[in-house]
Amino acid sequence: DARVTQTPRDKVTEMGQEVTMRCQPILGHNTVFWYRQTMMQGLELLAYFRNRAPLDDSGMPKDRFSAEMPDATLATLKIQPSEPRDSAVYFCASGLVASGSPDTQYFGPGTRLTVL
Amino acid sequence: DAKTTQPTSMDCAEGRAANLPCNHSTISGNEYVYWYRQIHSQGPQYIIHGLKNNETNEMASLIITEDRKSSTLILPHATLRDTAVYYCIVRVRSSSNTGKLIFGQGTTLQVKP
């Protein structure tokens, strides 16, 4: 049963520290998405990649957030320096976006980030 | 992508059908209706999608009105495990699209014993 995996599941850190979240998309999927969820804002799209190339990262604060896909099996979301307002659950999702495909997105379990 | 309107919350008795409405009056001809749900503390989960015709799968049925301005997700026999936030999303599907989803606030469905 293929699924998206994310590590760590929980992260508590202090303000100013660097945080790296990792995602392993489902093998064969060509698109990876990063979302952030808070009580106030709900689910927000931060960035996404197609065939490892960044398509859109307009949802991310550029000064502190960065997203990369060093290879097809790994996507990373980094925050440096972290701030208390970054506290949220970060979800990674992957999907096969192509002609004839249903464009279904499969979400990982999320990383719960708490910045003190 | 077209905006959707859903009730904030709904209750349903266990074993009964849950009917979740969604209004998308500004939907255009090439936009599909997608439904996802999010059970507490989990990532969103795909349920079903459709364009014009009614659709059914092992999880639910999707009824789209003839004018496509609204739709209803039906869980035929709701269980306690169906308690979740249900999101109705409308977006274009094409070979050149981005595939991205824009989530609204959704409907919180509470299934009661």
CSV table of C-alpha atoms in Angstrom, one decimal, chain B:
chain,number,residue,atom,x,y,z
B,1,ASP,CA,-10.8,28.3,-9.8
B,2,ALA,CA,-14.4,28.7,-8.8
B,3,LYS,CA,-15.3,29.4,-5.2
B,4,THR,CA,-17.3,27.0,-3.2
B,5,THR,CA,-19.8,27.4,-0.3
B,6,GLN,CA,-20.4,24.7,2.3
B,7,PRO,CA,-22.2,24.6,5.6
B,8,THR,CA,-19.9,24.9,8.5
B,9,SER,CA,-21.2,21.8,10.3
B,10,MET,CA,-23.6,19.0,10.1
B,11,ASP,CA,-24.7,16.1,12.2
B,12,CYS,CA,-25.7,12.6,11.1
B,13,ALA,CA,-26.9,9.5,12.9
B,14,GLU,CA,-24.8,6.4,12.6
B,15,GLY,CA,-26.0,4.1,9.9
B,16,ARG,CA,-28.0,6.8,8.1
B,17,ALA,CA,-27.0,8.5,4.9
B,18,ALA,CA,-25.0,11.7,5.2
B,19,ASN,CA,-25.7,14.3,2.5
B,20,LEU,CA,-23.2,17.1,2.3
B,21,PRO,CA,-24.1,20.0,0.0
B,22,CYS,CA,-21.7,22.3,-1.9
B,23,ASN,CA,-22.6,25.4,-3.9
B,24,HIS,CA,-20.3,26.4,-6.8
B,25,SER,CA,-22.5,28.8,-8.8
B,26,THR,CA,-19.6,30.3,-10.7
B,27,ILE,CA,-18.2,27.0,-11.9
B,28,SER,CA,-17.0,27.0,-15.5
B,29,GLY,CA,-17.4,24.2,-18.1
B,30,ASN,CA,-13.9,22.7,-17.7
B,31,GLU,CA,-13.9,22.7,-13.9
B,32,TYR,CA,-14.3,19.5,-12.0
B,33,VAL,CA,-15.8,19.0,-8.5
B,34,TYR,CA,-13.4,17.2,-6.0
B,35,TRP,CA,-14.2,16.1,-2.5
B,36,TYR,CA,-11.6,15.4,0.1
B,37,ARG,CA,-12.0,14.8,3.8
B,38,GLN,CA,-9.7,15.2,6.8
B,39,ILE,CA,-10.1,13.0,9.9
B,40,HIS,CA,-8.7,14.6,13.0
B,41,SER,CA,-4.9,14.6,13.2
B,42,GLN,CA,-4.5,13.1,9.7
B,43,GLY,CA,-3.7,14.4,6.3
B,44,PRO,CA,-6.6,15.0,3.9
B,45,GLN,CA,-7.9,12.0,2.0
B,46,TYR,CA,-9.3,12.0,-1.6
B,47,ILE,CA,-12.9,10.8,-1.8
B,48,ILE,CA,-14.3,11.3,-5.3
B,49,HIS,CA,-14.5,13.7,-8.2
B,50,GLY,CA,-16.8,14.4,-11.1
B,51,LEU,CA,-17.5,16.8,-14.0
B,52,LYS,CA,-21.1,16.4,-15.1
B,53,ASN,CA,-22.4,12.9,-14.4
B,54,ASN,CA,-23.1,11.4,-11.0
B,55,GLU,CA,-20.2,9.3,-9.8
B,56,THR,CA,-20.0,6.5,-7.3
B,57,ASN,CA,-17.1,4.6,-5.7
B,58,GLU,CA,-16.5,2.5,-2.7
B,59,MET,CA,-16.5,5.5,-0.4
B,60,ALA,CA,-19.3,7.7,-1.6
B,61,SER,CA,-21.6,9.0,-4.3
B,62,LEU,CA,-21.4,12.4,-5.9
B,63,ILE,CA,-24.5,14.0,-7.3
B,64,ILE,CA,-24.0,17.1,-9.5
B,65,THR,CA,-27.0,19.2,-10.5
B,66,GLU,CA,-27.8,19.5,-14.2
B,67,ASP,CA,-26.7,23.2,-14.2
B,68,ARG,CA,-23.6,22.2,-12.3
B,69,LYS,CA,-24.0,25.0,-9.8
B,70,SER,CA,-24.2,22.7,-6.8
B,71,SER,CA,-23.4,19.1,-5.8
B,72,THR,CA,-24.0,16.7,-2.9
B,73,LEU,CA,-21.6,14.2,-1.5
B,74,ILE,CA,-23.5,11.2,-0.1
B,75,LEU,CA,-22.1,8.7,2.4
B,76,PRO,CA,-24.7,6.0,2.2
B,77,HIS,CA,-24.3,4.5,5.7
B,78,ALA,CA,-22.3,6.8,7.9
B,79,THR,CA,-20.1,5.3,10.6
B,80,LEU,CA,-18.4,7.0,13.5
B,81,ARG,CA,-15.2,6.8,11.6
B,82,ASP,CA,-16.7,9.1,9.0
B,83,THR,CA,-16.6,12.0,11.5
B,84,ALA,CA,-14.3,14.5,9.7
B,85,VAL,CA,-14.0,17.8,7.9
B,86,TYR,CA,-15.2,17.5,4.3
B,87,TYR,CA,-13.8,19.8,1.6
B,88,CYS,CA,-15.5,20.5,-1.7
B,89,ILE,CA,-13.0,21.9,-4.2
B,90,VAL,CA,-13.6,23.0,-7.8
B,91,ARG,CA,-10.8,23.3,-10.3
B,92,VAL,CA,-9.7,22.8,-13.8
B,93,ARG,CA,-8.3,19.5,-14.9
B,94,SER,CA,-6.1,19.5,-18.0
B,95,SER,CA,-2.8,18.3,-19.2
B,96,SER,CA,-1.3,21.7,-18.6
B,97,ASN,CA,-2.8,22.4,-15.2
B,98,THR,CA,-0.9,22.6,-12.0
B,99,GLY,CA,-2.9,20.0,-10.0
B,100,LYS,CA,-3.0,22.3,-7.0
B,101,LEU,CA,-5.9,22.3,-4.6
B,102,ILE,CA,-7.3,25.4,-2.8
B,103,PHE,CA,-9.0,24.3,0.4
B,104,GLY,CA,-11.8,26.3,2.0
B,105,GLN,CA,-13.1,25.8,5.5
B,106,GLY,CA,-15.1,22.7,4.7
B,107,THR,CA,-18.0,21.1,6.5
B,108,THR,CA,-17.4,19.4,9.9
B,109,LEU,CA,-19.5,16.3,9.9
B,110,GLN,CA,-20.2,14.7,13.2
B,111,VAL,CA,-21.6,11.2,13.1
B,112,LYS,CA,-23.5,10.4,16.3
B,113,PRO,CA,-24.3,7.0,17.8
